[in-house]
Amino acid sequence: MRLQVAIDRVNLKTAEAMIEEMRGLADIIEVGTSLIKDYGLENSVARFKKRFPDQCFLADIKTCDEGAYEFRKSYESGGDIPTVMGFSSITTIRACAGVAGELGKEYMIDLLEVPADRIRALCEVFPEAIFCIHLPSDKQGEGLVELVKSSVKELSGAKKIAVAGGVTLGMVPVLKSCGIEIGIVGSAITKSENKHEMAARFAEAVRG
């Protein structure tokens, strides 16, 4: 299981300090949507990749149209894994997948508020994608385990499944038992008093 730490709604200096604290602990650093919107790909993703070239970065661009253009820009900026929303048209997701395949890169389909029949269809068409079971942040983690258990059934053909939306340390064993490959953790780490120590605890849990 891989640990992804989501960094968002902070300034660039704070984000860089957090990334420094996560070195060797986070398999993936997520450059959050608001961070990219506030500063742009060049001033966030590209800047971080230049300073931390060996770190895998997910650029949470949440593409829903202009798939090929946005994915190519994300990769060119140093993003290793861009995101496309699962409610986007199949044509858009196919364009994203095409760019990812051309460059030999990973990509993520965000399943935020995507119904079961749509999840099954996406899994059949894009089995190589990382599928992210995503509980809205506004729900503050309520119902995440139930969402994971129900969604995993629809993703039987998926090679890689991620989970986001209120993941806690106590949930890690459940996620591992469900076959989750990436646990995405945000505020449980980034808002803790000792971010490095908390990231280390999560890293030990997901890798143990």
Coordinates of C-alpha atoms in Angstrom, one line a residue, residues 100-202:
A100 CA -0.9 9.1 -20.1
G101 CA -0.3 6.0 -22.3
E102 CA 1.8 8.0 -24.8
L103 CA 4.1 9.2 -22.0
G104 CA 4.1 6.0 -20.0
K105 CA 2.6 7.7 -16.9
E106 CA 0.0 6.9 -14.3
Y107 CA -3.3 8.8 -14.1
M108 CA -6.2 8.9 -11.6
I109 CA -10.0 8.9 -12.2
D110 CA -11.7 10.6 -9.3
L111 CA -15.0 8.9 -8.4
L112 CA -16.5 11.7 -6.4
E113 CA -20.3 11.3 -6.5
V114 CA -20.1 8.8 -9.3
P115 CA -22.9 6.2 -9.2
A116 CA -22.2 2.4 -9.2
D117 CA -23.2 1.7 -12.8
R118 CA -20.9 4.5 -14.0
I119 CA -18.0 3.1 -11.9
R120 CA -18.5 -0.3 -13.4
A121 CA -18.4 1.1 -16.9
L122 CA -15.3 3.2 -16.3
C123 CA -13.5 0.2 -14.8
E124 CA -14.3 -1.8 -17.9
V125 CA -13.0 0.9 -20.3
F126 CA -10.0 2.1 -18.3
P127 CA -8.7 -0.8 -16.2
E128 CA -5.2 0.6 -16.1
A129 CA -6.3 3.8 -14.3
I130 CA -5.9 4.5 -10.6
F131 CA -9.5 4.8 -9.3
C132 CA -10.0 7.1 -6.4
I133 CA -13.0 6.3 -4.1
H134 CA -13.6 9.8 -2.8
L135 CA -15.9 11.0 0.0
P136 CA -16.6 14.7 -0.3
S137 CA -14.4 16.7 2.2
D138 CA -17.5 18.5 3.5
K139 CA -18.7 15.2 4.9
Q140 CA -15.6 15.1 7.2
G141 CA -15.0 11.4 6.8
E142 CA -18.5 10.3 7.8
G143 CA -19.5 7.1 5.9
L144 CA -16.1 6.6 4.3
V145 CA -15.7 3.0 5.3
E146 CA -19.1 2.1 4.0
L147 CA -18.4 4.0 0.7
V148 CA -15.2 2.0 0.3
K149 CA -16.8 -1.4 0.9
S150 CA -19.6 -0.7 -1.6
S151 CA -17.4 0.9 -4.2
V152 CA -14.8 -1.9 -4.2
K153 CA -17.4 -4.3 -5.3
E154 CA -17.9 -2.3 -8.5
L155 CA -14.1 -2.0 -9.1
S156 CA -13.4 -5.8 -9.3
G157 CA -11.5 -5.3 -12.6
A158 CA -9.4 -2.3 -11.4
K159 CA -5.6 -2.8 -10.9
K160 CA -5.2 0.2 -8.5
I161 CA -7.6 1.7 -6.1
A162 CA -7.1 4.8 -3.9
V163 CA -9.2 6.2 -1.1
A164 CA -9.6 9.9 0.0
G165 CA -11.9 11.9 2.2
G166 CA -11.2 11.6 5.9
V167 CA -8.7 8.7 6.1
T168 CA -7.6 8.2 9.7
L169 CA -4.8 6.0 11.1
G170 CA -7.5 3.6 12.5
M171 CA -9.0 3.1 9.1
V172 CA -5.7 1.8 7.5
P173 CA -6.2 -1.9 8.4
V174 CA -9.7 -1.8 6.9
L175 CA -8.5 -0.2 3.7
K176 CA -5.7 -2.8 3.4
S177 CA -8.2 -5.6 3.9
C178 CA -10.3 -4.2 1.1
G179 CA -7.3 -4.2 -1.3
I180 CA -6.8 -0.5 -1.4
E181 CA -3.4 0.4 -3.0
I182 CA -3.2 4.1 -2.1
G183 CA -4.4 5.7 1.1
I184 CA -4.7 9.5 0.6
V185 CA -4.3 11.5 3.9
G186 CA -4.8 15.2 4.2
S187 CA -5.5 17.1 7.4
A188 CA -4.8 14.1 9.7
I189 CA -1.2 14.7 8.8
T190 CA -1.0 18.3 7.6
K191 CA -2.9 19.8 10.5
S192 CA -1.2 17.7 13.2
E193 CA 1.3 19.4 15.6
N194 CA 4.1 17.1 14.5
K195 CA 3.6 16.4 10.8
H196 CA 6.7 14.4 10.4
E197 CA 5.9 12.1 13.3
M198 CA 2.3 11.6 12.1
A199 CA 3.4 10.9 8.6
A200 CA 5.8 8.3 9.9
R201 CA 3.0 6.6 11.8
F202 CA 0.9 6.5 8.7

